CSV table of C-alpha atoms in Angstrom, one decimal:
chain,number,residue,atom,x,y,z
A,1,UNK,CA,-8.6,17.5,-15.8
A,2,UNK,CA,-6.8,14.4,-14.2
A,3,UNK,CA,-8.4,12.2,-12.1
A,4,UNK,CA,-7.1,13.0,-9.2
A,5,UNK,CA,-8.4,10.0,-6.7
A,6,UNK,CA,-7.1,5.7,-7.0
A,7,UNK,CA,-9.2,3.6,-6.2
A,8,UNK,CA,-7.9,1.2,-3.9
A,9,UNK,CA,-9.2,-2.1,-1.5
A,10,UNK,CA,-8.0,-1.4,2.0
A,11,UNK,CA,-10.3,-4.6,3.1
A,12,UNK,CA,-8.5,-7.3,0.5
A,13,UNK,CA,-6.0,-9.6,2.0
A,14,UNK,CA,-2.5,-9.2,1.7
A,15,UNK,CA,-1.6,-10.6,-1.4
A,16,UNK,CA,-4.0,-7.9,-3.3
A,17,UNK,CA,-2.6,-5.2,-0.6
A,18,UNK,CA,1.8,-6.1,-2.0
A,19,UNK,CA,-0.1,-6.4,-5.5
A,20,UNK,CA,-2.1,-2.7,-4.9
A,21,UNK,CA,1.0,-1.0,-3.4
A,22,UNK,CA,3.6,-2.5,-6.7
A,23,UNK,CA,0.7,-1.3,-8.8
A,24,UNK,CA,1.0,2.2,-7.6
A,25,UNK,CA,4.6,1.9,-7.9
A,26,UNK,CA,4.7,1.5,-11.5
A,27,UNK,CA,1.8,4.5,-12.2
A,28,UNK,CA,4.4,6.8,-10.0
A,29,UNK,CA,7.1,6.3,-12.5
A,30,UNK,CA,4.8,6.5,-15.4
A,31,UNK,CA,3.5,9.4,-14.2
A,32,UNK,CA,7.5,11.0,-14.0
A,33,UNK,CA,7.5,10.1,-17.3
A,34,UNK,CA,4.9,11.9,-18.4
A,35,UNK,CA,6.2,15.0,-16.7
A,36,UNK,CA,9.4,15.2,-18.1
A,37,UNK,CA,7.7,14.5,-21.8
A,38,UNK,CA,5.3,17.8,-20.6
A,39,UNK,CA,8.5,19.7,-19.2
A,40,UNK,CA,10.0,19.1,-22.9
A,41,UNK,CA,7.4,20.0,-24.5
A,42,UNK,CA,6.6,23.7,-22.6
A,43,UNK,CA,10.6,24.1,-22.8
A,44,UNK,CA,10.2,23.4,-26.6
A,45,UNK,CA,7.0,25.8,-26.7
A,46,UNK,CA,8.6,28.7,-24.4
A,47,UNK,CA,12.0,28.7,-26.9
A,48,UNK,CA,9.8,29.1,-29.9
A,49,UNK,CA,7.3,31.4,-29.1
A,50,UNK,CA,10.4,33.6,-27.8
A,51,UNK,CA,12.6,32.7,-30.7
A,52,UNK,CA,9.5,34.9,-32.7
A,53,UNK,CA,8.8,37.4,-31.0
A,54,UNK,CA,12.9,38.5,-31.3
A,55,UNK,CA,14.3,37.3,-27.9
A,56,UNK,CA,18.2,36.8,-27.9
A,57,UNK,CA,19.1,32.7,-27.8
A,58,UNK,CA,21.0,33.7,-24.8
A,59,UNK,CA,18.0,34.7,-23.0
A,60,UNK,CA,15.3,32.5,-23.8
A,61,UNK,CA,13.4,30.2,-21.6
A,62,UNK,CA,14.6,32.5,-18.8
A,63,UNK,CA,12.7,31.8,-15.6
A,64,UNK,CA,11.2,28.7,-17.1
A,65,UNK,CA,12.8,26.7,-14.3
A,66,UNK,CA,11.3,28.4,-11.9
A,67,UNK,CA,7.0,28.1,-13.0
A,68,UNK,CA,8.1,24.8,-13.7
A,69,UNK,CA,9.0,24.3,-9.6
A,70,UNK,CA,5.7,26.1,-8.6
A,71,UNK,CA,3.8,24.1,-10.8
A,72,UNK,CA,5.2,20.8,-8.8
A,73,UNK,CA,5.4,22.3,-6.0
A,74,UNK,CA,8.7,22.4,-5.6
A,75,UNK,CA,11.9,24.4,-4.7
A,76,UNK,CA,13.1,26.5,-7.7
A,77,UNK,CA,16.9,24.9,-7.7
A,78,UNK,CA,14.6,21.4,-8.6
A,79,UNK,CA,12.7,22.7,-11.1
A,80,UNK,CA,16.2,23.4,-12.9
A,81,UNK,CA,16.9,19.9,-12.1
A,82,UNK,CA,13.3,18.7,-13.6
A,83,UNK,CA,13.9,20.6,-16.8
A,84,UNK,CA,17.3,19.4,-17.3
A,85,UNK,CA,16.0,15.9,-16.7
A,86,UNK,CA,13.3,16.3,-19.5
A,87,UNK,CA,15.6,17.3,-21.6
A,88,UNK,CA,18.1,14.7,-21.6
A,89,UNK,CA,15.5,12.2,-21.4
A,90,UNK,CA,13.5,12.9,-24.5
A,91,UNK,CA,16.0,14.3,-26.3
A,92,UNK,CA,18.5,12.1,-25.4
A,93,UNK,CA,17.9,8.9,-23.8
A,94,UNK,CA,14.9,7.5,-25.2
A,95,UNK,CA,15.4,4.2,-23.6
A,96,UNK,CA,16.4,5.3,-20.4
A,97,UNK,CA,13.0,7.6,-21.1
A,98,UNK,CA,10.8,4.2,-22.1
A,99,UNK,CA,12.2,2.1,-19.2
A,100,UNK,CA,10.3,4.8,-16.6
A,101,UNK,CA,7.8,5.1,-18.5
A,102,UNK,CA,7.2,1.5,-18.1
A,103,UNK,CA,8.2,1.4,-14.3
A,104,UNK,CA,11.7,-0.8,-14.9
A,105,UNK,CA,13.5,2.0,-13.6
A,106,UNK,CA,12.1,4.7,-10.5
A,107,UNK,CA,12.8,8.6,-11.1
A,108,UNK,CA,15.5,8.5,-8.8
A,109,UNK,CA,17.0,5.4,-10.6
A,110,UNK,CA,16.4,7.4,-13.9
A,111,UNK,CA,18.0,10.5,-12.6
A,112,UNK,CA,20.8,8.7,-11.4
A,113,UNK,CA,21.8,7.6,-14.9
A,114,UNK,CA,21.2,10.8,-16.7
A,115,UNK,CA,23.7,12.8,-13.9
A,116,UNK,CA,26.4,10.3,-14.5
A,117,UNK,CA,26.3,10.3,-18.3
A,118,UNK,CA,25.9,14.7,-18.1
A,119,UNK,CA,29.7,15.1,-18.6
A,120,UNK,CA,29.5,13.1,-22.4
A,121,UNK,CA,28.9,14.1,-26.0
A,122,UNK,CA,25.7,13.2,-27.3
A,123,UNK,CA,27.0,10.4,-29.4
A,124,UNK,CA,28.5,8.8,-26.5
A,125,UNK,CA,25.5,9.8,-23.8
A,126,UNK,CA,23.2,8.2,-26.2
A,127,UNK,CA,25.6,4.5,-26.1
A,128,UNK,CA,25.4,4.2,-22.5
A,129,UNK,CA,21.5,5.3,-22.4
A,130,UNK,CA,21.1,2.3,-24.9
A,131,UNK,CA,23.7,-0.3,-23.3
A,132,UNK,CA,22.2,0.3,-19.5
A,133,UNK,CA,18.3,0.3,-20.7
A,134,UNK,CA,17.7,-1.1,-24.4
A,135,UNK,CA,17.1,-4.3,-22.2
A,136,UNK,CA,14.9,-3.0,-19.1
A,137,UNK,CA,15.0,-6.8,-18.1
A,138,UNK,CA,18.9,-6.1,-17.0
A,139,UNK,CA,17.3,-3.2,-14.6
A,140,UNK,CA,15.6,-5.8,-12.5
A,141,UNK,CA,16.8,-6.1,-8.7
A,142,UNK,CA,19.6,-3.5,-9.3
A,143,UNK,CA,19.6,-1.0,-6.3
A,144,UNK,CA,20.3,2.7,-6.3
A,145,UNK,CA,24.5,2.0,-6.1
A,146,UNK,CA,24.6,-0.3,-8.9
A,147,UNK,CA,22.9,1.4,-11.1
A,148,UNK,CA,24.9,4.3,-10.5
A,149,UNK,CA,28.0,2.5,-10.3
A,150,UNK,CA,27.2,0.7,-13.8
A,151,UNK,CA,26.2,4.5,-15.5
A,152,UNK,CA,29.8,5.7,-13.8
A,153,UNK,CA,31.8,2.6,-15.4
A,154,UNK,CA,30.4,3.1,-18.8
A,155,UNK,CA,30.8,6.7,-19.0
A,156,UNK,CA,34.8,6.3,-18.1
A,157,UNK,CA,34.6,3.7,-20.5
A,158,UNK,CA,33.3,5.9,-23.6
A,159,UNK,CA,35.1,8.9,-22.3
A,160,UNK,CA,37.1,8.7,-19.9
A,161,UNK,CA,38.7,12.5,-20.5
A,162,UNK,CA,35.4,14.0,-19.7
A,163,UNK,CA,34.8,12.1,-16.7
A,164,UNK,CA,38.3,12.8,-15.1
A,165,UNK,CA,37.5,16.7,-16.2
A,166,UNK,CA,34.6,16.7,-14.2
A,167,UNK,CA,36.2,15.8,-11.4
A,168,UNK,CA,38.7,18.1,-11.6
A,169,UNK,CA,36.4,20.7,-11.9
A,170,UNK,CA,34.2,19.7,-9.1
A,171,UNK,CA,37.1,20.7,-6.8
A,172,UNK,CA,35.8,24.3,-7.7
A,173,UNK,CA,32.2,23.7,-6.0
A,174,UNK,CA,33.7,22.7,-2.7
A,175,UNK,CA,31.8,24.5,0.1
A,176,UNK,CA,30.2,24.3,3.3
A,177,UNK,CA,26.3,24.2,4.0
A,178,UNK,CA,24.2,24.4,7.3
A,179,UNK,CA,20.3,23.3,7.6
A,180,UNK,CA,18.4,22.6,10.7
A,181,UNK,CA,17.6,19.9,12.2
A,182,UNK,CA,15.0,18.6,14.8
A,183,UNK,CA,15.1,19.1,18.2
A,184,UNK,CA,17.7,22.0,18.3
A,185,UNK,CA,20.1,20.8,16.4
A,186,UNK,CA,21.9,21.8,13.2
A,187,UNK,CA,23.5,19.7,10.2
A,188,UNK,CA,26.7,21.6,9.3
A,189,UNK,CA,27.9,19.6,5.9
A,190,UNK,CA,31.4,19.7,4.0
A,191,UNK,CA,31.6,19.5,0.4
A,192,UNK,CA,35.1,18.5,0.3
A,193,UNK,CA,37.3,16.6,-2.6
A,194,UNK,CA,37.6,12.7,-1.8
A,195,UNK,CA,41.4,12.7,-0.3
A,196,UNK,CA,40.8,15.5,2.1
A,197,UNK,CA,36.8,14.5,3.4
A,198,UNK,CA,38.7,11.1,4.3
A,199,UNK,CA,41.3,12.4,6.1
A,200,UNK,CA,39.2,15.2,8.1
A,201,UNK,CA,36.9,12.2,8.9
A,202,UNK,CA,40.0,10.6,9.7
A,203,UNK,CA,41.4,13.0,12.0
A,204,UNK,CA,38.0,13.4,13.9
A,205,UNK,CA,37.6,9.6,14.4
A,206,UNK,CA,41.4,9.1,15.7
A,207,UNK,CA,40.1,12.1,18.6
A,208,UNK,CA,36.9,9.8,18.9
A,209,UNK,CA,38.8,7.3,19.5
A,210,UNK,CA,41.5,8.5,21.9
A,211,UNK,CA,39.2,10.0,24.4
A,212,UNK,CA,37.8,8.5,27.8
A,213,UNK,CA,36.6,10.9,29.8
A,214,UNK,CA,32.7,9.3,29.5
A,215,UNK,CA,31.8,10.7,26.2
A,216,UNK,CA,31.1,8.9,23.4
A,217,UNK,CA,32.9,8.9,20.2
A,218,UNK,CA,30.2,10.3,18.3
A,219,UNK,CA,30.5,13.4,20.7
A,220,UNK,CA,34.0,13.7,21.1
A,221,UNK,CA,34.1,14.0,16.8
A,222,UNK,CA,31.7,16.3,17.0
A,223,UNK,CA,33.1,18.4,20.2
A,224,UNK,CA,36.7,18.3,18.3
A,225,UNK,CA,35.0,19.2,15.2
A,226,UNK,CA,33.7,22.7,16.8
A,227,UNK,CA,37.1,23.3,18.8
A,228,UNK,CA,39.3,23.0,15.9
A,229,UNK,CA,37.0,25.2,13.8
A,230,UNK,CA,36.5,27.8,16.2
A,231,UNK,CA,39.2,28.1,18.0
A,232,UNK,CA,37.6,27.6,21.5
A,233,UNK,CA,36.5,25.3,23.8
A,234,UNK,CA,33.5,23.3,22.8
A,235,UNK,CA,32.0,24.0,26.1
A,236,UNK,CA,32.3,27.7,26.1
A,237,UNK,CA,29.3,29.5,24.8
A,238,UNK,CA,29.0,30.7,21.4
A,239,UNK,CA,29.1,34.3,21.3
A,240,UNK,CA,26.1,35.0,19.4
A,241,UNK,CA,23.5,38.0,17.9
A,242,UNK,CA,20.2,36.3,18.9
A,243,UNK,CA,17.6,38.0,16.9
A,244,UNK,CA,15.2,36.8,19.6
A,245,UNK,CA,11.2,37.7,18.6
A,246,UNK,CA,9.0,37.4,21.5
A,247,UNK,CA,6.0,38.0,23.1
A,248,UNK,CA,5.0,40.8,26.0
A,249,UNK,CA,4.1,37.6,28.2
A,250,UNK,CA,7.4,35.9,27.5
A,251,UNK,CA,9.3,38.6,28.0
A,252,UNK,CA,7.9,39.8,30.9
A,253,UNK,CA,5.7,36.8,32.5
A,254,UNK,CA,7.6,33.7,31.4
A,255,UNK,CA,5.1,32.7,29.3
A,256,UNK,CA,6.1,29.5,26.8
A,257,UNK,CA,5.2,31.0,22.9
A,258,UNK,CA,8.3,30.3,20.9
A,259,UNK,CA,11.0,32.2,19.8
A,260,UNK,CA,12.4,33.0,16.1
A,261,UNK,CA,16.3,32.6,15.0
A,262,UNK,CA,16.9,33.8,11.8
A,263,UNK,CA,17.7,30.8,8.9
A,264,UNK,CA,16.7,28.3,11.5
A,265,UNK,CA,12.9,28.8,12.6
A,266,UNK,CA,11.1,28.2,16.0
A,267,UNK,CA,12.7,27.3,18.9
A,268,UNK,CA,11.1,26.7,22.4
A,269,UNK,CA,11.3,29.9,24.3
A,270,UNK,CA,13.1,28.4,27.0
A,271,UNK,CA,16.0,27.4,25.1
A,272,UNK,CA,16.5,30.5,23.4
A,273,UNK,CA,16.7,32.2,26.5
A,274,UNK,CA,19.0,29.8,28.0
A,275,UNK,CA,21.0,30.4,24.9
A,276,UNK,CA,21.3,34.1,25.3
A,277,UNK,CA,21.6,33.8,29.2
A,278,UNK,CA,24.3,31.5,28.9
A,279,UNK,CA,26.4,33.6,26.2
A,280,UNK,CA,25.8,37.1,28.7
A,281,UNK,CA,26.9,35.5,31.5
A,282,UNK,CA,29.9,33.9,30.9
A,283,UNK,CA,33.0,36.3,31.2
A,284,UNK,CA,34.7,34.1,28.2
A,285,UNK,CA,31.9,35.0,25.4
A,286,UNK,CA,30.0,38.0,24.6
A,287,UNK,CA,26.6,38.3,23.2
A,288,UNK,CA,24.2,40.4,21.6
A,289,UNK,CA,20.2,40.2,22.4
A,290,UNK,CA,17.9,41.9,19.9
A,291,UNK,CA,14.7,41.8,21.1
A,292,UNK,CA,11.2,42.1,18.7
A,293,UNK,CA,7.8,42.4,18.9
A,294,UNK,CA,5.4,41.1,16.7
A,295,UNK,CA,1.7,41.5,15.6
A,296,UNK,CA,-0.8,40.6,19.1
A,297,UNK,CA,-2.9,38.7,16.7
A,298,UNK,CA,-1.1,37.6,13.5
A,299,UNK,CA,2.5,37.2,14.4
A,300,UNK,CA,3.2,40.0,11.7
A,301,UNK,CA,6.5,42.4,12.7
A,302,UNK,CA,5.6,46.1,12.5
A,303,UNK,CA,5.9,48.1,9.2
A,304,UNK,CA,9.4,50.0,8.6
A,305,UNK,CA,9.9,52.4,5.2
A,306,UNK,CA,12.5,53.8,3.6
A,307,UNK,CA,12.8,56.6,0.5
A,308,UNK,CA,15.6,55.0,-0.8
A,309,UNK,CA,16.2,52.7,-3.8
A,310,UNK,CA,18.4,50.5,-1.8
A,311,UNK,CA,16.9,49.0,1.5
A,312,UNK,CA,18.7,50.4,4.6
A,313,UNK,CA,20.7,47.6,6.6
A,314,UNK,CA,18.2,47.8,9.4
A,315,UNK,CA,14.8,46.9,7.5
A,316,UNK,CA,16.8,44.9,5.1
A,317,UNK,CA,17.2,43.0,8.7
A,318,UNK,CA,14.0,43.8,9.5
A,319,UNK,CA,12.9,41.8,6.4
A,320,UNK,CA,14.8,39.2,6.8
A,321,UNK,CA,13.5,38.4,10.3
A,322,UNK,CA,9.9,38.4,8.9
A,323,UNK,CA,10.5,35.9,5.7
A,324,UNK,CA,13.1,34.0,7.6
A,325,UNK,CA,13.9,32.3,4.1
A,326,UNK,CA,13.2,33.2,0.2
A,327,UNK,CA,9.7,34.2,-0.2
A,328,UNK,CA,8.8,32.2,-3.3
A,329,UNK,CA,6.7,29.4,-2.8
A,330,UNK,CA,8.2,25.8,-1.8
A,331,UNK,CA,11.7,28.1,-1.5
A,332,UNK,CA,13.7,27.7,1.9
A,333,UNK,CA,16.8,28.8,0.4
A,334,UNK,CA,18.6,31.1,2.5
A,335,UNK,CA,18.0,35.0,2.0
A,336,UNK,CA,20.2,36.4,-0.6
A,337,UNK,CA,18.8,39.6,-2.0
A,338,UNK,CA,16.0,42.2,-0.1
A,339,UNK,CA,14.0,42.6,-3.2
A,340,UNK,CA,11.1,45.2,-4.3
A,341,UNK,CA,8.0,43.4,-5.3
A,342,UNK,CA,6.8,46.5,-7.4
A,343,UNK,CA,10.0,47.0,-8.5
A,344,UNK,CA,11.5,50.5,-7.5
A,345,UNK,CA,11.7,52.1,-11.4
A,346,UNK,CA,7.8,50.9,-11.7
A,347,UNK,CA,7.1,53.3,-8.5
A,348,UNK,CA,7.5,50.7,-6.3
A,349,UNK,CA,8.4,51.9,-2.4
A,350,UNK,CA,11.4,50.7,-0.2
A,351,UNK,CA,9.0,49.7,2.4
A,352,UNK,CA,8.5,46.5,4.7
A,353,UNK,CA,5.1,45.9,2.6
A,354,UNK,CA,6.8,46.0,-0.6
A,355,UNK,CA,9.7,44.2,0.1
A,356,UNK,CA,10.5,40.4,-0.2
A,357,UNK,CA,13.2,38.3,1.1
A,358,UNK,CA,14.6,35.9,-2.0
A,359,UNK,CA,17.0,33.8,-2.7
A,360,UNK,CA,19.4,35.1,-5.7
A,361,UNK,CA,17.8,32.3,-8.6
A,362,UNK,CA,14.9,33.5,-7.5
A,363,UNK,CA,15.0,37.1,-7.5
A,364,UNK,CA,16.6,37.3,-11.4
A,365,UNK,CA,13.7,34.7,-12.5
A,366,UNK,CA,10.9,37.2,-11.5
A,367,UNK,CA,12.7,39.5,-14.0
A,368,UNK,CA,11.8,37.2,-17.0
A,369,UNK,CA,9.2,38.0,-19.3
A,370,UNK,CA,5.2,37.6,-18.2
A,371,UNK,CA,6.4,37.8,-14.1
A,372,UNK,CA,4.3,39.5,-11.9
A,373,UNK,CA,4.8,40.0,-7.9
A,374,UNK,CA,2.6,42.1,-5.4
A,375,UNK,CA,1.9,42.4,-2.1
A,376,UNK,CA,-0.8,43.3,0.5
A,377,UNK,CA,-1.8,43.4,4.3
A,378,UNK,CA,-4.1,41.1,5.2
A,379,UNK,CA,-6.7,42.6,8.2
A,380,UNK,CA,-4.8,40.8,11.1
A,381,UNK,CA,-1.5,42.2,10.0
A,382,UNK,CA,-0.3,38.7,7.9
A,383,UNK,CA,2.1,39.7,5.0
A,384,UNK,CA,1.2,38.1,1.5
A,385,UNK,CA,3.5,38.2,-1.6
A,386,UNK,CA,1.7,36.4,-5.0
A,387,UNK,CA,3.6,35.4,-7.8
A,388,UNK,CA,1.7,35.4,-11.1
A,389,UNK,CA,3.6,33.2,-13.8
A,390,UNK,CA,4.0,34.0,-18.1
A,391,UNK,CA,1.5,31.5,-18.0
A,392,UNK,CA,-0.9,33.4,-15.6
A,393,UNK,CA,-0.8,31.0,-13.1
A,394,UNK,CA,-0.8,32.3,-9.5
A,395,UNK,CA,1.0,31.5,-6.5
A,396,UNK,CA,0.7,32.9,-3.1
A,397,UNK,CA,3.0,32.5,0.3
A,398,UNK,CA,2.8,34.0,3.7
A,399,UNK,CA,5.5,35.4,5.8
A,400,UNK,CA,5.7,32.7,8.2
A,401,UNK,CA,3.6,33.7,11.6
A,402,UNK,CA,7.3,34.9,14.3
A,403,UNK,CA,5.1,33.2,17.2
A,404,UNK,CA,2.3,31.1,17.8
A,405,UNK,CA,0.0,31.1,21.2
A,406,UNK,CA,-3.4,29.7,22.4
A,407,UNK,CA,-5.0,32.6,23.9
A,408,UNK,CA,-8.0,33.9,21.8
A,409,UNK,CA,-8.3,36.9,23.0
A,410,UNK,CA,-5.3,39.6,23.6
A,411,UNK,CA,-3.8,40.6,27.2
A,412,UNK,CA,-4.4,44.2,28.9
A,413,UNK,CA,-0.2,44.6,27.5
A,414,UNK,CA,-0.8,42.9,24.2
A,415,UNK,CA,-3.9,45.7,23.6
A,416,UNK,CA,-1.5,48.5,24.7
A,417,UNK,CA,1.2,46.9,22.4
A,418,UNK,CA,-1.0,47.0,19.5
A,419,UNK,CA,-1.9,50.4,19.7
A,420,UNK,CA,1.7,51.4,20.0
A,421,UNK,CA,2.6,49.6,17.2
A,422,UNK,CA,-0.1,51.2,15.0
A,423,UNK,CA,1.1,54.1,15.8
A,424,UNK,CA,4.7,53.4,15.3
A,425,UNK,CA,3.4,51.9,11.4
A,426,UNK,CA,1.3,55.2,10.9
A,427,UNK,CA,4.1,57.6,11.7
């Protein structure tokens, strides 16, 4: 195995700290190096063993991507990122590949000049790897933008066809996304094509600009930004289904535990309140409050089953209020697909214990060859999925506890609760 500790000399003076910390610099992209000669190597591996035992080309290394993400720890839409890296690097770039190795260039730097030079023929991918990094010495002191504005310039210079074609066909990937972020807020991000993100920005700064009525601009983009996209006043509640999960003492004694929204996570319990209050009680919104009880001890929702092959709406709801995002491990993508872990053909049952939230990568990977899933109950009512790889390496995640609380020991209503509940589960 790897030794897995550095020594280093927290008590040396300054000089030796800088020295220390560049040190550890350079290991980190020798170490990325090493990785993406590993990746390479198990891609190389996978594709043979697969090529013999009769496995279309189409189909091979299916999944791969995926064990490689658990075995970083990382999300499965990186580890197709890591393995295309790999790829390009050994098999392509060598000197782009050397200069990591020997810490001229960071990961990031290196990924940088392998995504601009993705759109070119081997020949020509291999002139720019060789013109930006046969010298690593040119590498010194150039920043994040000039190295990727240098790869961008000599791509359009070798081929400038493919690079204009890529841009044309980015247009197709235009979307919008949403992710959370701290204290209650949410990033809500455009993917747009160049001409039309400047003149939305544009538009939204000319209505920051304009207004003086004591906001500032920042808020008057982002007030406009919500009017003009749903059709109503930014002060006006949003008329929302609040899939609020809380506990007997919240509900019914003001207690603080938090509540769940679904795709978002915890949120104080006062504010999702407020948030409901505030959408029922204004004559100009309406709003739907689903309230949900969870586990006294664990958090854990109540078991739900079904007979039939394809989860009803409600559990499939119920499901996704437990995961709250794909179940694989280091996955918060957004729930795409209610999957069976034991998949139904195999006997597996349409039930709350057997079924996993997933993102849609996700849930055709586990298909592959040598993929396992299963599930079980822990004693406190916690729901575990593991994940065994082709490799026979395991990986286990736990639906995310709906609520958290300090009290060790359950309330008089809480004990009631849980005896409902079982019998609800047992019915």
């Amino acid at each position: 195995m790897f030794e897995r500790t550095l020594e280093i000399d927290l008590a040396a003076d300054e000089a030796s700290l800088i020295e220390q910390l560049s040190e550890l610099e350079l290991l980190k992209s020798a170490a990325a190096a090493r990785q993406a000669r590993l990746t390479a190597a198990l891609d190389e591996n996978r594709r043979c063993a697969e090529a013999h035992r009769g496995i279309p080309a189409a189909k091979r290394g299916r999944g791969l991507a995926s064990e490689i993400a658990l075995a970083r720890r990382d999300s499965p839409n990186r580890g197709g990122r890591h393995l295309g890296f790999a790829r390009a690097l050994v098999h392509e770039m060598p000197h782009t590949l050397a200069a990591l190795e020997t810490g001229a260039l960071s990961e990031w730097r290196a990924t940088l000049i392998v995504r601009e030079s993705a759109c070119l023929e081997i020949e020509d991918r291999r002139a720019l790897d060789a013109e930006m990094c046969a010298d690593s010495s040119k590498l010194n002191g150039r920043g994040d933008k000039r190295i990727e504005a240098d790869a961008k310039a000599i791509a359009y210079r070798l081929d400038p066809h493919a690079v204009v074609d890529r841009a044309v066909r980015a247009e197709s990937e235009r979307t919008v996304t949403s992710r959370p972020a701290p204290d209650n807020m949410a990033y809500v991000t455009a993917f747009l094509p160049m001409a039309q993100g400047v003149a939305v920005y544009a538009a939204l700064r000319r209505a920051g600009d304009a207004c003086g009525d004591g906001r500032g601009r920042g808020q008057v983009m982002a007030d406009t930004l919500v009017e003009r996209v749903t059709g109503r006043p930014a002060d006006v509640p949003v008329p929302v289904t609040v899939n609020l999960v809380v506990t007997d003492e919240t509900l019914l004694g003001g207690d603080t535990a938090p509540g769940q929204v679904p795709g978002y996570g915890p949120i104080p319990a006062a504010i999702a309140c407020r948030l409901a209050s505030d959408a029922i009680a204004d004559e100009r919104s309406k709003a739907t409050l689903r309230r949900l009880y969870r586990h006294p001890s664990s958090g854990a929702l109540v078991a739900m089953e079904s007979r039939a092959r394809r989860f009803p709406d409600a559990l499939a709801r119920f499901i996704a209020l437990r995961d709250n995002t794909c179940r694989t491990p280091y996955c918060d993508a957004p729930i795409r697909h209610t999957d069976h872990a034991n998949a139904h053909a195999a006997g597996g049952a349409t039930s709350e214990l057997n079924g996993l939230g997933a993102c849609e990568a996700c849930n055709y990977a586990k298909e592959a060859p040598g993929w396992r899933v299963t599930t079980l109950r822990r004693r406190d009512g916690a729901h575990i999925s593991e994940v065994t790889t082709p490799t026979g390496a395991r990986h286990q995640s736990q639906a995310p506890p709906l609520l958290h609380f300090d009290r060790s020991t359950p309330s008089p209503v809480e004990a009631q609760l849980a005896h409902v509940l079982a019998e609800f589960a047992a019915a």
